[in-house]
mmCIF file of C-alpha atoms in Angstrom:
data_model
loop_
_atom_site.group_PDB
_atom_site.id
_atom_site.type_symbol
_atom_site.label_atom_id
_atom_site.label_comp_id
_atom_site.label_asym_id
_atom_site.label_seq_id
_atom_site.Cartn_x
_atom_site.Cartn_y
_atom_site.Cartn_z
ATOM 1 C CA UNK A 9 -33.413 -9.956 -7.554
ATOM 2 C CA UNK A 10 -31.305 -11.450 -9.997
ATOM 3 C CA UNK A 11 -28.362 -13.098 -9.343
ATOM 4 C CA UNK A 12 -25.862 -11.300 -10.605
ATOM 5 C CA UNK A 13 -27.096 -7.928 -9.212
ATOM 6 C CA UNK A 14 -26.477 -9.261 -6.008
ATOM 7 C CA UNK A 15 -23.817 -7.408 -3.910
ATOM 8 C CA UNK A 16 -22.555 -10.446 -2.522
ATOM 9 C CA UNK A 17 -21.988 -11.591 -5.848
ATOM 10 C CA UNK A 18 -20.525 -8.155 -7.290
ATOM 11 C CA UNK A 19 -18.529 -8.087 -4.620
ATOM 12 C CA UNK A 20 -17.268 -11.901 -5.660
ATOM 13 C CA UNK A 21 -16.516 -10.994 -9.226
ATOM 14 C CA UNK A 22 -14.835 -7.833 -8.461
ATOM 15 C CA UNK A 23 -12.485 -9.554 -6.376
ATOM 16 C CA UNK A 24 -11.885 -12.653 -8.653
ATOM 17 C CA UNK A 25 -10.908 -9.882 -11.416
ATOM 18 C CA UNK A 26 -8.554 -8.249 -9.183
ATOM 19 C CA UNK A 27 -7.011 -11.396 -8.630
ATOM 20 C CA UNK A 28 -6.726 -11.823 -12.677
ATOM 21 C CA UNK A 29 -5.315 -8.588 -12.788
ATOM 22 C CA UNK A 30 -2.647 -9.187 -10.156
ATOM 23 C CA UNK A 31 -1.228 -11.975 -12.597
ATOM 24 C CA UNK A 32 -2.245 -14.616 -9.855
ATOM 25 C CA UNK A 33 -4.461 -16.763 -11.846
ATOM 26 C CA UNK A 34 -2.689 -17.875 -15.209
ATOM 27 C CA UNK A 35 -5.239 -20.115 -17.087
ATOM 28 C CA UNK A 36 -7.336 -21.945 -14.775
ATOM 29 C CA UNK A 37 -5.437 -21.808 -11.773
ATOM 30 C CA UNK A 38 -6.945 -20.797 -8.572
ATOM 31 C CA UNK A 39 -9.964 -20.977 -6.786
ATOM 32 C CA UNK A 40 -12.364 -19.004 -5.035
ATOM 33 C CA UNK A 41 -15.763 -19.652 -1.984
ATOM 34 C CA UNK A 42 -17.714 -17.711 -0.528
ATOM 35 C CA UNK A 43 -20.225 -18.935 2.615
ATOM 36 C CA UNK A 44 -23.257 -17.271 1.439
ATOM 37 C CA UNK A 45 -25.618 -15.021 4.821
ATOM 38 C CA UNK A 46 -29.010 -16.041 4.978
ATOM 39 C CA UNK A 47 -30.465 -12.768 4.588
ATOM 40 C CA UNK A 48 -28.151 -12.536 0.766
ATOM 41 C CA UNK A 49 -29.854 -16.156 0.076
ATOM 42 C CA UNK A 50 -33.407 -14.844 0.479
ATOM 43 C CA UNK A 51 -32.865 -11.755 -1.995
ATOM 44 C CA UNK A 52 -31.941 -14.372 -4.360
ATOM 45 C CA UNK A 53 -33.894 -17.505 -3.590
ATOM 46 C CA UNK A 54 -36.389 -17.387 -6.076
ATOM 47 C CA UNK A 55 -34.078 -17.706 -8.976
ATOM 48 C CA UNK A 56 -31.869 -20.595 -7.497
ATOM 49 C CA UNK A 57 -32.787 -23.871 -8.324
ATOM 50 C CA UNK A 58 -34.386 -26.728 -5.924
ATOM 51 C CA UNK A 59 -34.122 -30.178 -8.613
ATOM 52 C CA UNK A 60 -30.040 -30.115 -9.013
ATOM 53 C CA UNK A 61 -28.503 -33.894 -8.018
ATOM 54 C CA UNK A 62 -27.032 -34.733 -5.011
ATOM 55 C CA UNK A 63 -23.181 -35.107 -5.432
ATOM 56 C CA UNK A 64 -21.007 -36.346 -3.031
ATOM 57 C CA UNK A 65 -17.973 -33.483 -1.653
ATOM 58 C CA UNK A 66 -15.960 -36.274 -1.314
ATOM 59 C CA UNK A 67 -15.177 -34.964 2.643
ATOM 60 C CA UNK A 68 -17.565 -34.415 5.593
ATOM 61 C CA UNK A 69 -17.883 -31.257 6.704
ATOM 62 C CA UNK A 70 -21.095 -31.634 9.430
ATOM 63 C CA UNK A 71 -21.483 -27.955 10.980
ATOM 64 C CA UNK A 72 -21.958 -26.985 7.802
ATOM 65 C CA UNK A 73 -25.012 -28.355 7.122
ATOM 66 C CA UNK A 74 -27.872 -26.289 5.121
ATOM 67 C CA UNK A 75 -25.203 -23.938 3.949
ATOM 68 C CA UNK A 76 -24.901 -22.092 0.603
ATOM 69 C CA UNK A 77 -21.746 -21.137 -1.465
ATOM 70 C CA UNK A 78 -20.768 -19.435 -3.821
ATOM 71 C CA UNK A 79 -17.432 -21.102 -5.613
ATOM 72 C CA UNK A 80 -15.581 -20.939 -8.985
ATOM 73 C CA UNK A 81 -15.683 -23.560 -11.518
ATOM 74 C CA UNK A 82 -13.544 -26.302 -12.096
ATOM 75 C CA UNK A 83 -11.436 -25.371 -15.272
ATOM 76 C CA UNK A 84 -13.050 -21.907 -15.711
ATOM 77 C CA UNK A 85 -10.554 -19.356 -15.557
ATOM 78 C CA UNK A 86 -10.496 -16.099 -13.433
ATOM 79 C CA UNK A 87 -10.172 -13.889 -16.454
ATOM 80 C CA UNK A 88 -13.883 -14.938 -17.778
ATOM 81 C CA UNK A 89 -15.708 -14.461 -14.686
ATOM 82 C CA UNK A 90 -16.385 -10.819 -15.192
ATOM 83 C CA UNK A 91 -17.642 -11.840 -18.931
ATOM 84 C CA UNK A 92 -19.820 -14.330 -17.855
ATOM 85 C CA UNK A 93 -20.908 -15.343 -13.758
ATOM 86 C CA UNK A 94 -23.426 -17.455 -14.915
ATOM 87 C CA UNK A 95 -20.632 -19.595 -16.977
ATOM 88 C CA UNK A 96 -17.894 -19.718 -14.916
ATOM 89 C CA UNK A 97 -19.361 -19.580 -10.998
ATOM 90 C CA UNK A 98 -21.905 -21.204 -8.935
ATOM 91 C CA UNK A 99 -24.071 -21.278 -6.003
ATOM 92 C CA UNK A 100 -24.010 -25.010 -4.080
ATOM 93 C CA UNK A 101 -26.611 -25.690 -1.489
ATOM 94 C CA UNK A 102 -25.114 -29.032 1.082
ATOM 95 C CA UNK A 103 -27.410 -31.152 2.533
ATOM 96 C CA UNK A 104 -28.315 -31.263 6.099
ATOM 97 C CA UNK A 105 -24.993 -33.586 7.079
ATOM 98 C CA UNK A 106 -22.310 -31.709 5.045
ATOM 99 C CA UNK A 107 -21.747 -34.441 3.161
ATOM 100 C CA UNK A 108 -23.407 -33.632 -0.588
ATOM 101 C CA UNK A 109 -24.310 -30.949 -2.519
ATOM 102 C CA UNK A 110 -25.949 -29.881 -5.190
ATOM 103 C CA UNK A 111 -26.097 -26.711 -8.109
ATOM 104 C CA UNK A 112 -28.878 -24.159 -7.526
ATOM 105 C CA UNK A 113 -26.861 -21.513 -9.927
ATOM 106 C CA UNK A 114 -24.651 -21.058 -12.429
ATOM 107 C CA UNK A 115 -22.291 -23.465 -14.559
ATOM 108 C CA UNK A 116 -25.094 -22.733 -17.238
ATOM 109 C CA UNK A 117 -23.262 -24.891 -19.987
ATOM 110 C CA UNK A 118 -22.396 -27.983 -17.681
ATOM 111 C CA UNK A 119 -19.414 -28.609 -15.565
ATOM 112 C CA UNK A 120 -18.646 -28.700 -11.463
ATOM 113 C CA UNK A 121 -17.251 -26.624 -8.894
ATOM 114 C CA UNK A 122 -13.669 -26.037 -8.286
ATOM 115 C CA UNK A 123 -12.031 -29.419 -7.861
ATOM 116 C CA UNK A 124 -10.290 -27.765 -4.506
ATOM 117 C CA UNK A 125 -14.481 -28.230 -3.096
ATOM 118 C CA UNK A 126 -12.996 -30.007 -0.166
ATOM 119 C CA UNK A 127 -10.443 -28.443 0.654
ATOM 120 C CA UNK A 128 -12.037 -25.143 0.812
ATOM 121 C CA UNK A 129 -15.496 -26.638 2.726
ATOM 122 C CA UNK A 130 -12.871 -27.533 5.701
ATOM 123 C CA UNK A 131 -11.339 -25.301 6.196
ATOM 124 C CA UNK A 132 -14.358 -22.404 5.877
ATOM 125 C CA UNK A 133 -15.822 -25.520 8.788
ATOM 126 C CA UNK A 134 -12.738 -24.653 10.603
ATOM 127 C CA UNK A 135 -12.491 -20.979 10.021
ATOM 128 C CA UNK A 136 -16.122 -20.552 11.066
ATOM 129 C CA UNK A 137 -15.749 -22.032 14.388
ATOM 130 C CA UNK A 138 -12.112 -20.593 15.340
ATOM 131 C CA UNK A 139 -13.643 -17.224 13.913
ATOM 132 C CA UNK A 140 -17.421 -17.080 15.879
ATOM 133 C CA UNK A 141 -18.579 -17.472 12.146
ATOM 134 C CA UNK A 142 -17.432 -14.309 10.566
ATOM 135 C CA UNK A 143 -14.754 -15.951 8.354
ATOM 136 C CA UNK A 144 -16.739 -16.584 5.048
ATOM 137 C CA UNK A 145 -14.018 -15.719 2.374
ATOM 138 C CA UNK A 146 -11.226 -18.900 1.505
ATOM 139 C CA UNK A 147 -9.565 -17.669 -1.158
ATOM 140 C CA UNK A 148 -6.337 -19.797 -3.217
ATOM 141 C CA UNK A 149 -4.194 -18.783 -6.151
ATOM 142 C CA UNK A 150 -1.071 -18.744 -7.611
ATOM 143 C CA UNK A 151 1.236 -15.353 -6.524
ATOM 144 C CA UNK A 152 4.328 -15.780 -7.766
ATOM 145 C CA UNK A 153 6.563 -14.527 -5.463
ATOM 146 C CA UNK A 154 5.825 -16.799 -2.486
ATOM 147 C CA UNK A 155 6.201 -19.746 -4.797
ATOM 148 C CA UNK A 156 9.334 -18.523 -5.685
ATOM 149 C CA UNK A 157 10.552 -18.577 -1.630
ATOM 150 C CA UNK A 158 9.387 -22.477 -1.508
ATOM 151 C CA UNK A 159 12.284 -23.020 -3.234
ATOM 152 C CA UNK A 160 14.353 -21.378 -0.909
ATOM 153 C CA UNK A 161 13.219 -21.182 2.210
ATOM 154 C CA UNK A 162 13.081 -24.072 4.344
ATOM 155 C CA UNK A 163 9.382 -25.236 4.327
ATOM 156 C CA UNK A 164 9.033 -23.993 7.918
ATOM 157 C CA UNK A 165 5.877 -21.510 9.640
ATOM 158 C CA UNK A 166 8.829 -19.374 11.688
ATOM 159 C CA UNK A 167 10.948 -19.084 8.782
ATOM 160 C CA UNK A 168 8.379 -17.993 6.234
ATOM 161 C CA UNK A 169 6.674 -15.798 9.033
ATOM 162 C CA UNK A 170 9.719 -13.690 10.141
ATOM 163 C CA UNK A 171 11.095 -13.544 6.889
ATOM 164 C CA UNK A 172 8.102 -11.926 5.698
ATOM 165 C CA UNK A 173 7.101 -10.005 8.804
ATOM 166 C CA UNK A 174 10.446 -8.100 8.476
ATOM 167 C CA UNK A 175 10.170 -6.970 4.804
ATOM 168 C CA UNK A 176 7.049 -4.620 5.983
ATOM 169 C CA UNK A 177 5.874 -2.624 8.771
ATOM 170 C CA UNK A 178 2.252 -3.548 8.563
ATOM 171 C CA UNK A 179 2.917 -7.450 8.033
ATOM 172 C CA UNK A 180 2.714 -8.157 11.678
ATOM 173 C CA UNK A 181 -0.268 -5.865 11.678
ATOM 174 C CA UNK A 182 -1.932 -7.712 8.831
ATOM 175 C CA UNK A 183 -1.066 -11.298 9.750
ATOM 176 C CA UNK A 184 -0.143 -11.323 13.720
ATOM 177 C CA UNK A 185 -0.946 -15.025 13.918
ATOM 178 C CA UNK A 186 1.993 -16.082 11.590
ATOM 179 C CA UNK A 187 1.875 -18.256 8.396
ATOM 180 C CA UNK A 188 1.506 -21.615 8.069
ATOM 181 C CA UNK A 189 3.859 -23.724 5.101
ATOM 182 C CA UNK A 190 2.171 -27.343 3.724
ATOM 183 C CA UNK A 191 4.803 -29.129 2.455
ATOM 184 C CA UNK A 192 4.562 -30.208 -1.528
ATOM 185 C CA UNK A 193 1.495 -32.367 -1.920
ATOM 186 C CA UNK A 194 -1.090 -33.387 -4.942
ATOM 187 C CA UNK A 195 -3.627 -30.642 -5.023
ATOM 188 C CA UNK A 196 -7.481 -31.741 -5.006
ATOM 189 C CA UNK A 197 -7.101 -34.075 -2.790
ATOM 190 C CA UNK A 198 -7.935 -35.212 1.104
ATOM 191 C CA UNK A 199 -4.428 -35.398 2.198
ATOM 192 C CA UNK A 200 -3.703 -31.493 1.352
ATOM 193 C CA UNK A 201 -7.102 -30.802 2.464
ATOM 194 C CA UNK A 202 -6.509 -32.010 6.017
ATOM 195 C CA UNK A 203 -2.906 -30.519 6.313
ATOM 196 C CA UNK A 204 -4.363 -27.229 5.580
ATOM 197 C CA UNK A 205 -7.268 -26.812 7.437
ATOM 198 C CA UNK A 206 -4.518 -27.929 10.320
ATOM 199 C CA UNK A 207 -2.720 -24.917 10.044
ATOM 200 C CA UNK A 208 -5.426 -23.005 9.431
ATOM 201 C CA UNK A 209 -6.912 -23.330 13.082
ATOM 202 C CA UNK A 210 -4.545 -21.005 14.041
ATOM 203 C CA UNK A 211 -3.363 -19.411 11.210
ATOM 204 C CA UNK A 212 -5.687 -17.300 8.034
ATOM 205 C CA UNK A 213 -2.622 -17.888 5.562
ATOM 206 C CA UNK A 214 -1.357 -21.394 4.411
ATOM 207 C CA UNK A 215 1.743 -21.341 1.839
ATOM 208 C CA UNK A 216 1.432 -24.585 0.005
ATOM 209 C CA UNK A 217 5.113 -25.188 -0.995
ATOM 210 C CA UNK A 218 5.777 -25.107 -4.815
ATOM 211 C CA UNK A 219 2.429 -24.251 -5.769
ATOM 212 C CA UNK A 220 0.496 -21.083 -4.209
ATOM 213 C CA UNK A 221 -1.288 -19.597 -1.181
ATOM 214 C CA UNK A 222 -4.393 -20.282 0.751
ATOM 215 C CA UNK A 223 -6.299 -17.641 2.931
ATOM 216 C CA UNK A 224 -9.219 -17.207 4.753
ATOM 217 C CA UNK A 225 -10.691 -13.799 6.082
ATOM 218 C CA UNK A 226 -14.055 -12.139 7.086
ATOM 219 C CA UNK A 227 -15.255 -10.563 3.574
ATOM 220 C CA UNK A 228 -13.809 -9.751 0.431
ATOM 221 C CA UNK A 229 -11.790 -7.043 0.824
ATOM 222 C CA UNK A 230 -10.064 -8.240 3.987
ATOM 223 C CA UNK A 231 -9.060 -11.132 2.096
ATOM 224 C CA UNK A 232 -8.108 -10.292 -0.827
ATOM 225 C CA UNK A 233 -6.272 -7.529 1.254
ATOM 226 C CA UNK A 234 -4.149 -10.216 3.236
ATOM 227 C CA UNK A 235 -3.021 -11.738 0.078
ATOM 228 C CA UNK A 236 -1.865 -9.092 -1.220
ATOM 229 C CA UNK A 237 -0.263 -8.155 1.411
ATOM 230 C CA UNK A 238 1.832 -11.974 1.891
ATOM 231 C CA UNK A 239 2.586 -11.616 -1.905
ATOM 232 C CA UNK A 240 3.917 -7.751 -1.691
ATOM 233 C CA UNK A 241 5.920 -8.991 1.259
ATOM 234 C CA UNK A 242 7.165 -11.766 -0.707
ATOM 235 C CA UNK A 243 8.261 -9.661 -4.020
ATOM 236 C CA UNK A 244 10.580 -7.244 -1.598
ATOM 237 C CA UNK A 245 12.320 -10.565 0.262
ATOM 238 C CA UNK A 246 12.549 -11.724 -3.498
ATOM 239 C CA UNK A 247 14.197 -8.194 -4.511
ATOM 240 C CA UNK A 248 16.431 -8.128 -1.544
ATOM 241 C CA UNK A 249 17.843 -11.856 -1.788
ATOM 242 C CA UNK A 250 18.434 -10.732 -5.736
ATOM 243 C CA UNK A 251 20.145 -7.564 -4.029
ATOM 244 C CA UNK A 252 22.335 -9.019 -1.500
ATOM 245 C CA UNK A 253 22.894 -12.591 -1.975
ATOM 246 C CA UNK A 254 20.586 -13.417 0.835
ATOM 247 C CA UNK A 255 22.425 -11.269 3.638
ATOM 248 C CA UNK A 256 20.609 -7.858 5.236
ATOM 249 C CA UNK A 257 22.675 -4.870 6.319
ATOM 250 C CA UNK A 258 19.503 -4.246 8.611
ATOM 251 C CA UNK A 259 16.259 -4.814 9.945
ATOM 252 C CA UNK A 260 13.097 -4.968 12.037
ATOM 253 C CA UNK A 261 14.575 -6.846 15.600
ATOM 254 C CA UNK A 262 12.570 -8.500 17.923
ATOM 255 C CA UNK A 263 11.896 -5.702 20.546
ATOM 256 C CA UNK A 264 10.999 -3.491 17.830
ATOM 257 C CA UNK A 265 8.198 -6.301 17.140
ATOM 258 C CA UNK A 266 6.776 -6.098 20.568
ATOM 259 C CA UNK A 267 6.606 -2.342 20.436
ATOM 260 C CA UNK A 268 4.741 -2.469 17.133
ATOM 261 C CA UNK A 269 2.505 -4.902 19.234
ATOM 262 C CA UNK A 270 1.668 -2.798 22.064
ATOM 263 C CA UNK A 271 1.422 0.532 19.766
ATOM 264 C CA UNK A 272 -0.893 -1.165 17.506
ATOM 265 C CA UNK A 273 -3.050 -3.488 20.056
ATOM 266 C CA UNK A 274 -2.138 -7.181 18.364
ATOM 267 C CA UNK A 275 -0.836 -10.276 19.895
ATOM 268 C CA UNK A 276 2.662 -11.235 18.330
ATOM 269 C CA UNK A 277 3.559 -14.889 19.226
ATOM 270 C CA UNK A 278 6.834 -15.051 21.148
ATOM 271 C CA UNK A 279 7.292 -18.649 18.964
ATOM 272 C CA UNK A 280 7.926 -16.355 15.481
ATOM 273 C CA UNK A 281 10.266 -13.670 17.726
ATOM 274 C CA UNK A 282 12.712 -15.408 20.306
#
């Protein structure tokens, strides 16, 4: 099969496009993974390379060893993916310690994967043990409503989490477990890499203050779906702060939480509700 008639892959581009189209993804910004099944691999296997170099990931991500991914490019932008997978994505095979990788696919005119590589092998280590290994989706971009709220809100998981809760019935439906905030840090690197993946053992969304949002999820659509849900969220708090200076006449109260709980079978942590 080739590559690009892959589902997995369809599925991949359909979902970086949607992100374009949301306005998350001005220029280059953002980045996309995907932990690739075994069974999509073998469809595909015969048109992925096997004599790509060894590059260091610059982190060591052990359990996942022998896995394959498919990621964005670093400095491709989201708009040109639908034009042209082969340009603007590839598939990276790690070695058996989680330590290198190399290109089997894509990047067909030179260039690497997304510089955020560490970052996002992490936390998809950490995601796929919290989550039994059905997390395979870490998606990042820019929305801009929720960087809009770093500069408001103090950089704090209850405070971004019951803010955003509030401004929609289905937020504590969507995202029971809360949301973690990463203070302001240089993207790319270990440091932010580390804070993340952090938060995300007990979290799927990560705010990273004053420059976008990080979230992890079982497949594409569930992803995609959560972030869109954080950044719709965000856009009404945005619209009601404009509104009222900040101050509600009314809204959801904690008992009202715990009903929604028990009516809708999810665990609500008392920490985001007392």
């Amino acid at each position: 099969m080739k590559v690009t008639d892959a589902k997995f892959v369809q599925g991949f581009i359909r979902m970086a496009n949607d992100g374009w189209e949301q306005g998350w993804h001005e220029r280059n910004g953002g980045n996309l993974t995907y932990r690739i099944k075994k069974e999509e691999i073998e469809e595909i296997r015969e048109n992925l390379r096997t004599d790509g170099e060894w590059k260091a990931i610059g982190t060591s991500v052990p359990n996942l060893g022998g896995e394959y991914f498919l990621v964005t490019g670093s400095g491709k932008y989201f708009r040109n993916i639908i034009l042209d997978p082969e340009e603007t994505l590839a598939i990276v095979e790690l070695d058996a310690a989680g330590e290198n990788y190399r290109i089997c696919w894509g990047l067909k005119n030179g260039g690497k994967p997304t510089s955020e590589l560490p970052s996002h092998l992490m936390n998809h280590e950490v995601k796929m043990i919290a989550s039994g290994g059905k997390h395979r989706v870490i998606y990042h971009a820019h929305p801009a409503n929720v960087i809009a709220l770093t500069f408001v809100l103090p950089l704090e998981d209850k405070v971004f989490t019951r803010e955003l809760w509030e401004m929609a019935t289905e937020c504590p439906i969507v995202f029971p477990d809360g949301i973690g905030v990463v203070p302001w840090m240089v993207p790319g690197g270990r440091d932010i890499a580390v804070a993340t993946s952090e938060l995300m053992k007990q979290y799927n969304v990560a705010v990273w203050a004053h420059h976008g949002l990080f979230c992890s999820g079982e497949d594409f659509d569930l992803t995609f779906g959560l972030m869109h849900t954080v950044e719709k969220s965000a856009e009404i708090l945005v619209k009601v702060y404009s509104m009222t200076g900040g101050k509600k006449r009314q809204t959801i109260q904690p008992d009202e939480f715990r009903d929604l709980a028990k009516d809708f079978k999810v665990t609500l942590p008392e920490k985001f509700l007392d």
